[in-house]
Amino acid sequence: MPRIELTTYLAAPRERCFEASLSVDGHTSSMARSGERAVAGVTSGVLGPGDEVTWRARHFGLPFTMRVAITAHEAPGRFVDEQVAGPFRRWRHEHLFAPSGTGTVMTDVVEFASPVGPIGRCVDALVLTRYLTRLLQQRNAWLAGEMSEPDAGTVGGRP
C-alpha cells in the first residue's frame, strides 16, 4: 500500500496549527485549484471528533466525491481523517503536530490504495503517489503562509 510522509515547518504554536488543519474553510481555500468544496456533513468551521464531511472536487478533469470522518482527535498533537465513502479502497491521513522552537513541525502520513487490484496498484505507483504528494505540498504551502500571518484569529479568511 502506498505511503506518503511529508514534514512541514509552520511558524505558529501547535494549537493554532492543529485547529487550522481541521478548518473546512481553510481546506477549501487551500484546494481552490481543484474546486474542492464541502457539500455535506460539516461544511464550514472546524472539524471535531467523529465529524464527517463530504468533499467534491475535480481531479484529472473528472468529478470526485469523498466522505471522510475524523477517527482520532488528540488535541493539539494528532488527528486522523479516513475515507468513509469515495474513490479509494483505502484512505487514511494522519496529521501530527510537534512543537519546535516558536513554531510547529507538522507531519502528514497518508496511506491509500486504489480500488482496482493490480491495475490500481500500477496507477498508485505511476500516477497517484506523485499527484497526491503535490496536492499535499500545495496544501501545506498554503497553510504555512496562513500560519506566518500575524492575525492568529483567522484561517481561510474567516474568524
JSON list of C-alpha atoms in Angstrom, two decimals, residues 47 49-50 68 88 93 113-114 117 128 144:
[
{"chain": "A", "resi": 47, "resn": "LEU", "atom": "CA", "xyz": [-13.99, 19.64, 12.45]},
{"chain": "A", "resi": 49, "resn": "PRO", "atom": "CA", "xyz": [-14.01, 14.16, 16.97]},
{"chain": "A", "resi": 50, "resn": "GLY", "atom": "CA", "xyz": [-16.32, 11.94, 14.92]},
{"chain": "A", "resi": 68, "resn": "VAL", "atom": "CA", "xyz": [-14.23, 11.41, 5.39]},
{"chain": "A", "resi": 88, "resn": "PHE", "atom": "CA", "xyz": [-10.22, 4.85, -2.78]},
{"chain": "A", "resi": 93, "resn": "HIS", "atom": "CA", "xyz": [-4.42, 10.61, 6.63]},
{"chain": "A", "resi": 113, "resn": "ALA", "atom": "CA", "xyz": [-4.96, 2.34, -2.19]},
{"chain": "A", "resi": 114, "resn": "SER", "atom": "CA", "xyz": [-6.94, 2.43, -5.41]},
{"chain": "A", "resi": 117, "resn": "GLY", "atom": "CA", "xyz": [-6.43, -4.68, -7.78]},
{"chain": "A", "resi": 128, "resn": "LEU", "atom": "CA", "xyz": [-1.36, 8.85, -7.79]},
{"chain": "A", "resi": 144, "resn": "ALA", "atom": "CA", "xyz": [2.49, 27.69, 6.11]}
]
